[in-house]
Short mmCIF file of C-alpha atoms in Angstrom, two decimals:
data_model
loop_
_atom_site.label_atom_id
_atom_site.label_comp_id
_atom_site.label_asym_id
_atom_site.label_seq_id
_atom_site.Cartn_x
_atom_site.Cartn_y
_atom_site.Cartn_z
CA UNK A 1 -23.07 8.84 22.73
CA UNK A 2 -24.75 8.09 26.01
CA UNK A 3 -22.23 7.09 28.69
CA UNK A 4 -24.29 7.06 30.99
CA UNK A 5 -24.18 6.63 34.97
CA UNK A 6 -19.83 5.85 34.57
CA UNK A 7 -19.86 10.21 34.54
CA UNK A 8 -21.29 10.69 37.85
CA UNK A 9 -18.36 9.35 40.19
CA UNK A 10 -16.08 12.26 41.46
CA UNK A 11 -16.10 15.05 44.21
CA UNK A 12 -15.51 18.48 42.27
CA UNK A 13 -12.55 20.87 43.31
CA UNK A 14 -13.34 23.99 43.07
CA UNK A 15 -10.49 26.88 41.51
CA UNK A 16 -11.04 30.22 39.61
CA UNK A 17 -9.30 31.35 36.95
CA UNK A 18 -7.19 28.48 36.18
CA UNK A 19 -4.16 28.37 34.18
CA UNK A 20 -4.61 24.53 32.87
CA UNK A 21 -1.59 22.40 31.21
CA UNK A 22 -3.10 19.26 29.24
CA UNK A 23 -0.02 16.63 28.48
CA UNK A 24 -1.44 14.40 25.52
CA UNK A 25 1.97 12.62 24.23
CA UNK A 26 0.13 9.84 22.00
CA UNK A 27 -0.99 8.91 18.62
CA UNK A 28 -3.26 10.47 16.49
CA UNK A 29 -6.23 8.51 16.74
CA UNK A 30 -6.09 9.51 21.10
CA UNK A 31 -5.56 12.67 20.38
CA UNK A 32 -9.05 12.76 18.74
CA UNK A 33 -10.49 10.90 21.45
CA UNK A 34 -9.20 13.35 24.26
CA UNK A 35 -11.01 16.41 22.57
CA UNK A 36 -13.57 16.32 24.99
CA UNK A 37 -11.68 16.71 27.54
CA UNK A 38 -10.70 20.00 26.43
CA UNK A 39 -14.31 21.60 25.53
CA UNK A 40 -15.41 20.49 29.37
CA UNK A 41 -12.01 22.07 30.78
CA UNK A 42 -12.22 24.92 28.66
CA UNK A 43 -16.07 25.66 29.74
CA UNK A 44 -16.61 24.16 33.20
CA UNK A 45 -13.42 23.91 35.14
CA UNK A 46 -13.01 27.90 35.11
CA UNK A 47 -9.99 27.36 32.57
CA UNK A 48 -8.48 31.21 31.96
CA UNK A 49 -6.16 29.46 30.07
CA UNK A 50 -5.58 26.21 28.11
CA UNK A 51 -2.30 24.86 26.33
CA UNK A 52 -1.94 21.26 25.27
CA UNK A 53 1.28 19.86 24.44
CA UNK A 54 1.42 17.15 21.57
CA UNK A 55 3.57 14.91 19.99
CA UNK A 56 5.02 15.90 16.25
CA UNK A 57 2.21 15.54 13.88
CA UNK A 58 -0.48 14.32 16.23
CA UNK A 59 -0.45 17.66 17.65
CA UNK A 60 -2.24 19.02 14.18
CA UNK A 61 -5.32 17.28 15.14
CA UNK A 62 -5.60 20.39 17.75
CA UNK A 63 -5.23 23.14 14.55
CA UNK A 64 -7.85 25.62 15.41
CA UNK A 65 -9.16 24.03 17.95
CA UNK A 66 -11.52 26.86 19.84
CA UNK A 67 -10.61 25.74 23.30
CA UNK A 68 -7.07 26.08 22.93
CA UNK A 69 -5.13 28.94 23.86
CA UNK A 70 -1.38 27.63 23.17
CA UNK A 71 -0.60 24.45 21.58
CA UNK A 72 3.36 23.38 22.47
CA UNK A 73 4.43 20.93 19.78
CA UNK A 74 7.74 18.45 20.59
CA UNK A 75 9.11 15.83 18.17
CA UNK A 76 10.34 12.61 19.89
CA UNK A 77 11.66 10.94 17.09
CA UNK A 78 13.91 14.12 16.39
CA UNK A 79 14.94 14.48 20.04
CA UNK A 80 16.04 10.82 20.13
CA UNK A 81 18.53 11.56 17.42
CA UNK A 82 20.48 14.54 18.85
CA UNK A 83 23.01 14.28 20.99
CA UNK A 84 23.04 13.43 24.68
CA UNK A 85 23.94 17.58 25.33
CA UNK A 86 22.12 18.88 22.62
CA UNK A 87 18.80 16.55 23.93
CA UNK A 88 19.83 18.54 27.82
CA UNK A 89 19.37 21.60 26.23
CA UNK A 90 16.25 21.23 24.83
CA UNK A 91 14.71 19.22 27.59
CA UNK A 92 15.92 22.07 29.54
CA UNK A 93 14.51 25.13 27.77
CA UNK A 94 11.10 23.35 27.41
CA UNK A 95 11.01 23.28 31.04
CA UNK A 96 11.55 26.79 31.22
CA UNK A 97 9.07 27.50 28.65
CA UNK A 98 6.15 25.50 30.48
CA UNK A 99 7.12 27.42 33.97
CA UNK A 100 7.35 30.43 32.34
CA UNK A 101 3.51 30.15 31.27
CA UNK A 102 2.65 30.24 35.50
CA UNK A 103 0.17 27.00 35.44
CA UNK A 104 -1.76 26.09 38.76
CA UNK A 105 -2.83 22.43 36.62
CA UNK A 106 -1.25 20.08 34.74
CA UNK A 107 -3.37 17.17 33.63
CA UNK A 108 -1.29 13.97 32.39
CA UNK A 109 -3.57 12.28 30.06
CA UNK A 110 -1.94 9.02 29.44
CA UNK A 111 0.60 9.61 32.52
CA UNK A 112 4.10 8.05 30.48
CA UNK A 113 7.35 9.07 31.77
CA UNK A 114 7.79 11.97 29.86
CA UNK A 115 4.71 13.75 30.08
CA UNK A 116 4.77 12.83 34.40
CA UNK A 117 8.12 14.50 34.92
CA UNK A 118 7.05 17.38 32.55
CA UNK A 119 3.53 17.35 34.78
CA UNK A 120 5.96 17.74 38.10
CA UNK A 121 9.07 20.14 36.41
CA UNK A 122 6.09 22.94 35.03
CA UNK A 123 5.63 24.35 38.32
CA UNK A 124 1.29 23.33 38.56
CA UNK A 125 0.12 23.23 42.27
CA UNK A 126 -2.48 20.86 41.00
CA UNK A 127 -0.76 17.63 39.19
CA UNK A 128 -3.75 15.28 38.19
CA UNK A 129 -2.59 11.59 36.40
CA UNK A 130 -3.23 8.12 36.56
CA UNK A 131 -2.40 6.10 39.55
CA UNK A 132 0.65 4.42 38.15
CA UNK A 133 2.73 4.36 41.69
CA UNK A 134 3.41 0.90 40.92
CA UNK A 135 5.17 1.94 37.84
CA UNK A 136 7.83 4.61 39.91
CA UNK A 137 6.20 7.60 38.94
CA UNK A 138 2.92 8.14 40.75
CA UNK A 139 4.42 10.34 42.83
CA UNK A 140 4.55 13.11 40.26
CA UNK A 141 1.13 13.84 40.35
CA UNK A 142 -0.74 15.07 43.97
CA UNK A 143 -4.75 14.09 42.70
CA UNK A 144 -3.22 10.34 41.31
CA UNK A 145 -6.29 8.91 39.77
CA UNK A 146 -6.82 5.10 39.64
CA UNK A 147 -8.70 4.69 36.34
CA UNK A 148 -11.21 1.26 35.85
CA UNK A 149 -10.33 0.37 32.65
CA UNK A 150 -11.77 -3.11 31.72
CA UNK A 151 -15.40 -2.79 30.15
CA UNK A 152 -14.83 0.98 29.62
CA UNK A 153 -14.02 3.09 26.61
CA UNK A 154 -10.67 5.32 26.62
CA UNK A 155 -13.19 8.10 26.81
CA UNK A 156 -14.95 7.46 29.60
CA UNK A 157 -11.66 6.14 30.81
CA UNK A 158 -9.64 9.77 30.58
CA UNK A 159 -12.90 11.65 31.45
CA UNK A 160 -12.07 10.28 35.29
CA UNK A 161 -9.03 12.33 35.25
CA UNK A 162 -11.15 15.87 34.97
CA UNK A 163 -14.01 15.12 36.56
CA UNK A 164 -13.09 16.29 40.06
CA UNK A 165 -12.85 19.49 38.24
CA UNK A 166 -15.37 19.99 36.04
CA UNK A 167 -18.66 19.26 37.96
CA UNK A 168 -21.02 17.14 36.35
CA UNK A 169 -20.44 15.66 32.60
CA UNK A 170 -23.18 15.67 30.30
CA UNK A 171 -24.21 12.29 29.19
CA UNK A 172 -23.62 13.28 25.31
CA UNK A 173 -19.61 13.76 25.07
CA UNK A 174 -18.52 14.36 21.50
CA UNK A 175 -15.48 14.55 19.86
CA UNK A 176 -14.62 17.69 17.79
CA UNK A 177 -12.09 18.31 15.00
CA UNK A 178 -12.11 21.89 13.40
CA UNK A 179 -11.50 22.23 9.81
CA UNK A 180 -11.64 26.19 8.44
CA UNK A 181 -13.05 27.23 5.20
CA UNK A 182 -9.81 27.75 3.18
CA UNK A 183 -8.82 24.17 4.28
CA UNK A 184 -12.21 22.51 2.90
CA UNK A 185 -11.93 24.99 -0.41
CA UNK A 186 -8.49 23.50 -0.78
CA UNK A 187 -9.81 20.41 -0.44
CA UNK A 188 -12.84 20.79 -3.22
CA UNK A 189 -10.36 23.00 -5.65
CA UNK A 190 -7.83 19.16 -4.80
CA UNK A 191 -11.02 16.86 -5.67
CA UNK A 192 -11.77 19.26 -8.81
CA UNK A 193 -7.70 18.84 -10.19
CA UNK A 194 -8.23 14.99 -9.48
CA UNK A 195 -11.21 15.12 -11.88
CA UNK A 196 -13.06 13.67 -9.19
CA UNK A 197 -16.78 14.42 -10.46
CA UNK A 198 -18.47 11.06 -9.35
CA UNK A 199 -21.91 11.78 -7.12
CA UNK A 200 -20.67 9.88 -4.19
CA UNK A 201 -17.42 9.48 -3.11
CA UNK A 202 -15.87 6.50 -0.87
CA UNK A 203 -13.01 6.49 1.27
CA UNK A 204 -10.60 3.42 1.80
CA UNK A 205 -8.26 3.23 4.62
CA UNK A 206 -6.53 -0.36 4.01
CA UNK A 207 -3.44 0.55 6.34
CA UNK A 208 -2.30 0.83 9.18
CA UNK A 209 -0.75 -1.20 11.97
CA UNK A 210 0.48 -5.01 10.81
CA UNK A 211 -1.90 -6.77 12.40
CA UNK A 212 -4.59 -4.59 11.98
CA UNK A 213 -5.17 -4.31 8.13
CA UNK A 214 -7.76 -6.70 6.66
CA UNK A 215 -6.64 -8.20 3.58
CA UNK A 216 -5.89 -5.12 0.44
CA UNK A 217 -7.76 -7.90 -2.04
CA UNK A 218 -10.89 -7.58 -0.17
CA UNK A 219 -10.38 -3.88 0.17
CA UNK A 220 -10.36 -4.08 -3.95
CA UNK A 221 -12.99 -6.17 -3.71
CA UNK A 222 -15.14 -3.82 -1.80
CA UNK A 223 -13.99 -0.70 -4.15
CA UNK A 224 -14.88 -2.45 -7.51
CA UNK A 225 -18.49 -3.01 -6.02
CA UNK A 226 -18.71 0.20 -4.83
CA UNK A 227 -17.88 1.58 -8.27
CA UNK A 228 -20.42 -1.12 -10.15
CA UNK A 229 -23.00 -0.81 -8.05
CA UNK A 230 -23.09 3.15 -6.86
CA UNK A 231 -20.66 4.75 -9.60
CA UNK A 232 -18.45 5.79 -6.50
CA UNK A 233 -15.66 7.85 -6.65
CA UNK A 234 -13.32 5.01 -4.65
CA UNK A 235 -10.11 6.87 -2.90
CA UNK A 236 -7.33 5.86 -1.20
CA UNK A 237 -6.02 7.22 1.79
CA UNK A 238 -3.33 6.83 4.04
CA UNK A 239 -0.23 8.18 5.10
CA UNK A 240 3.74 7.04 3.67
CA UNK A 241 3.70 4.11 5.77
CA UNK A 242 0.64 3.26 3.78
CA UNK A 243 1.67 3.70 0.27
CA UNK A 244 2.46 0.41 -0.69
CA UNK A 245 -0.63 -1.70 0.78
CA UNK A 246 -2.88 1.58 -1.52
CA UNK A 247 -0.82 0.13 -4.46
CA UNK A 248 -1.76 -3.30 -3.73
CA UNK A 249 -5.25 -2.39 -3.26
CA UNK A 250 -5.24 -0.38 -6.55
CA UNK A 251 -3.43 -2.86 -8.85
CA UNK A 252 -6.31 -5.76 -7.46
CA UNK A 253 -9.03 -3.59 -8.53
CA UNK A 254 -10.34 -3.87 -12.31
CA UNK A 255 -10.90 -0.32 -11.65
CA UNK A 256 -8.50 2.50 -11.21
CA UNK A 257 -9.12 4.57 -7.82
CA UNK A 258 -7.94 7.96 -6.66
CA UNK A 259 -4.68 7.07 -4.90
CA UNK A 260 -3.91 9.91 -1.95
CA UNK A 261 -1.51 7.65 0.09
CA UNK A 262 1.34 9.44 1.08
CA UNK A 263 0.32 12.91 -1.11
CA UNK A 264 -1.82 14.95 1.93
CA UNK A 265 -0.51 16.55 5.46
CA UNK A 266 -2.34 15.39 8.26
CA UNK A 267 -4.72 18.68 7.80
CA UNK A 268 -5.13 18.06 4.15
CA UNK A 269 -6.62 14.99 4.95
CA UNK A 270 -8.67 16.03 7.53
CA UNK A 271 -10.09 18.29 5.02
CA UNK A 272 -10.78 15.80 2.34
CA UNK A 273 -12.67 13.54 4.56
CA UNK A 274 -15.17 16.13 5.50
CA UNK A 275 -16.05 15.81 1.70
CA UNK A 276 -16.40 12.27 1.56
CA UNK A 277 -19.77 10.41 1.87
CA UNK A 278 -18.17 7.30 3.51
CA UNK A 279 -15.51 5.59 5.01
CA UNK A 280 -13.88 2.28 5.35
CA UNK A 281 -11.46 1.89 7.68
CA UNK A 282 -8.82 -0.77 9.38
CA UNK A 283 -8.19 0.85 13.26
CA UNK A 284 -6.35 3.96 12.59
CA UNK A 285 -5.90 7.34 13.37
CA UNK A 286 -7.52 8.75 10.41
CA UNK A 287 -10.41 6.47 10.90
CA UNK A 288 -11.43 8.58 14.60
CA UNK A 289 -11.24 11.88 12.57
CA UNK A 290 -13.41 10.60 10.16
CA UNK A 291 -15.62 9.81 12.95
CA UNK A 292 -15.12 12.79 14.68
CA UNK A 293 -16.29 15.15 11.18
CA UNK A 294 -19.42 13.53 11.72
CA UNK A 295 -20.23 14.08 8.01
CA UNK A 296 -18.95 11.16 6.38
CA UNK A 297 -20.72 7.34 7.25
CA UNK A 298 -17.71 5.30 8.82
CA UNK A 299 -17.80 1.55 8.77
CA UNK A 300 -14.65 0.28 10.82
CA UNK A 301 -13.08 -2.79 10.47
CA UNK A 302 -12.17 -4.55 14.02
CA UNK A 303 -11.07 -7.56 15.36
CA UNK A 304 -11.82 -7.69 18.77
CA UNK A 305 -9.30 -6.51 21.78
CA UNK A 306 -10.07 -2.96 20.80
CA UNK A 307 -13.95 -2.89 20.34
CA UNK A 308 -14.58 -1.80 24.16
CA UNK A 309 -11.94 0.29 24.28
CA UNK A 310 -11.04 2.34 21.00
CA UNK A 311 -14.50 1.62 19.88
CA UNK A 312 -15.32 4.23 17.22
CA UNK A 313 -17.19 7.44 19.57
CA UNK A 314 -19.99 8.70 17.92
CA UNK A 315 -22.96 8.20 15.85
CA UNK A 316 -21.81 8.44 12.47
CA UNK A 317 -20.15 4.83 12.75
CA UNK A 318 -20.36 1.40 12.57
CA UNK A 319 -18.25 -0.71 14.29
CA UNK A 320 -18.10 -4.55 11.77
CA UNK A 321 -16.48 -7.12 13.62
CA UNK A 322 -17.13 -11.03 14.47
CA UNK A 323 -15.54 -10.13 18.23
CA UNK A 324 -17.29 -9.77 21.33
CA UNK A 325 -17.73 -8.03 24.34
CA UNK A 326 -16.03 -10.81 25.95
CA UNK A 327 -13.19 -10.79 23.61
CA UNK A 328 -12.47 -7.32 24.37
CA UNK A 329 -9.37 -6.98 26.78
CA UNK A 330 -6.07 -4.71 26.79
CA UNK A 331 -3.58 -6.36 29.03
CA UNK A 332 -0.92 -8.33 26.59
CA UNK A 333 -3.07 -8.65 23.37
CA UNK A 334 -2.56 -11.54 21.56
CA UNK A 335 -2.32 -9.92 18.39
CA UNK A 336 -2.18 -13.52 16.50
CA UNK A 337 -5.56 -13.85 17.54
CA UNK A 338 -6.72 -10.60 16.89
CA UNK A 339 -6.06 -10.60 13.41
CA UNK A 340 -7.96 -14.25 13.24
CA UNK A 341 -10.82 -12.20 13.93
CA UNK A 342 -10.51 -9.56 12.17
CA UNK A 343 -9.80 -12.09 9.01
CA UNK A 344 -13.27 -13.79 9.82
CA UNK A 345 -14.85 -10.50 8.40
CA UNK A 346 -15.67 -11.49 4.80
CA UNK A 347 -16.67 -8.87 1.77
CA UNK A 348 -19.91 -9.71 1.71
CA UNK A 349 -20.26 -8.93 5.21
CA UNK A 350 -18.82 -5.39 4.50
CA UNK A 351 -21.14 -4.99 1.61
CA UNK A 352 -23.95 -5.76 3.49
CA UNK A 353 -23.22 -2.89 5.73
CA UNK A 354 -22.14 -0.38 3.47
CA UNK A 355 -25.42 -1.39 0.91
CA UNK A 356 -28.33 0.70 3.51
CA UNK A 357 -25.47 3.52 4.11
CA UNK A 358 -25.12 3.89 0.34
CA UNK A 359 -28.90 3.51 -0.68
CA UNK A 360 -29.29 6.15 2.09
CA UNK A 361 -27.00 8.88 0.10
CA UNK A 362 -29.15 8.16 -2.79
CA UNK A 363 -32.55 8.64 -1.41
CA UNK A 364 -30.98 11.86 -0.07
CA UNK A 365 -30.30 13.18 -3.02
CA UNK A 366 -33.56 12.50 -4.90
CA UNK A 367 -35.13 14.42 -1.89
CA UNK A 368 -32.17 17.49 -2.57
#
């Protein structure tokens, strides 16, 4: 994706051999959209060394991840549950962990109170973050950034924080999720057990966040077309949270789909969307590693605060929503409204977009 002239801003700072600590303490869906950061750090900012540190399951997003050298993994909704000494402790030997490791550079991603005092305790000479001195805790980090964030995606938005040390960023900036070959064969041998035999195969993401989700009818709606019109192989995906709007969506449908909700690890669905030919997706995590694996189509469902920002990065996507750029905004969504727009996106329209896509896999595989 072309990014154009937003990349050239920054005076680079020049260090060999560095020992680089990325904090990325977010969900999953930023965690995809921060890879970049890591290929440019690992290639052009002389990194020697590269650890990330990641929240709980997010942090498999990173598995095998060539630019990595350590990934530390924490669990904040297990730490919140011990007690008040047993939390010390741990806090504490983390600490000693990180400044055991000897970084020159810690780079706070999204710069919350956590990751800036971890940024300041790890012992980096070189503390980049975003400007947040407003917010108490700007003072952590010696290169504060201030970050422009209306009009601009979260990638070009994060890239600010590494620019003064990468040089120049190319104009194409993509994201990158690994899979490895005994994931994908335990992915076909899954698709094999499920009988799934079907020449295309369609994923449906119909969860996620409350107001987020367009309705699960029209999701059913969409999957019994897809299985009249293209003999699809409809699926559903999401995680537990999700299981019960997938069995909404399944009992609407006059046909029965593939219901994965709640059944995969966050790798095991990675894996399972690289075999996929499409995907329909609410906002979500899952919906920015589908995007990311480049190999399945990815119509995504928006309403309209999010379509600058969290705008799906990369080619292999299409963004549907009746927003626009002028409805985009971040400070105190009204999430009321949101959802209006996001409920003015009918099934036809999502037909219409998903008709070329499909017709597409099926001149492809005359051609084959």
């Amino acid at each position: 994706m072309n990014i154009g002239n937003s990349l050239k801003r920054g005076s680079f700072i020049p260090r060999d051999h560095r020992r680089i600590l990325v904090l990325a303490i977010r969900g999953i869906g930023d965690m995809v959209l921060i890879t970049p950061l890591l290929r440019l750090l690992k290639q052009r900012a002389c990194a020697e060394y590269l650890a990330v540190m990641a929240d709980g399951v997010t942090a498999e997003v990173f598995d095998h991840n060539p630019h990595i050298d350590r990934l530390f993994v924490i669990d904040r909704s297990r730490s919140r549950q011990l007690p008040w000494i047993s939390g010390l402790r741990e806090w504490a030997s983390l600490v000693s962990d990180l400044r055991h490791e000897q970084f020159d550079t810690a780079i706070d991603v999204f710069s919350g109170p956590r990751s800036a005092s971890l940024a300041f305790l790890c012992g980096a000479d070189d503390r980049y973050g975003e400007d947040f001195r407003t917010s108490g805790r700007g003072f952590l980090y010696n290169y504060p950034t201030t970050i422009v964030r209306d009009g601009r995606h979260i990638v070009e938005q994060k890239l600010d924080l590494v620019r003064p040390l990468v040089r120049d960023i190319d104009d194409d900036v993509e994201l990158e999720i690994v899979t490895t070959t005994s994931e994908r064969d335990h992915a076909n041998a899954t698709l094999s057990q499920l009988g799934s035999a079907k020449p295309r195969r369609v994923g449906l993401f119909p969860g996620g966040k409350d107001n987020f989700m367009w309705p699960a009818e029209r999701f059913a709606s969409v999957g019994d077309w897809l299985i009249k019109t293209y003999n699809a192989e409809v699926m559903l995906f999401g995680g537990p949270r999700d299981i019960s709007v997938c069995k909404r969506v399944s009992e609407k449908m006059a046909s029965t789909p593939i219901d994965l909700s709640g059944k995969t690890t966050l790798r095991e669905l990675i894996a399972l969307l690289a075999e996929v030919d499409l995907v329909i997706s609410n906002v979500t995590g899952p919906m920015h590693i589908a995007v990311a694996l480049k190999k399945p189509k990815v119509v995504a469902l928006y309403g309209a605060a999010d379509t600058v920002q969290y705008a799906p990065w990369g080619a292999s996507s299409i963004m549907l929503t009746k927003g626009s750029p002028g409805d985009a905004y971040w400070r105190k969504v009204d999430y009321h409204r949101d959802f209006e727009f996001l409920l003015n996106i009918t099934v036809d329209d999502v037909c219409d977009r998903v008709q070329p896509l499909m017709e597409a896999l099926t001149v492809s595989e005359t051609h084959a």
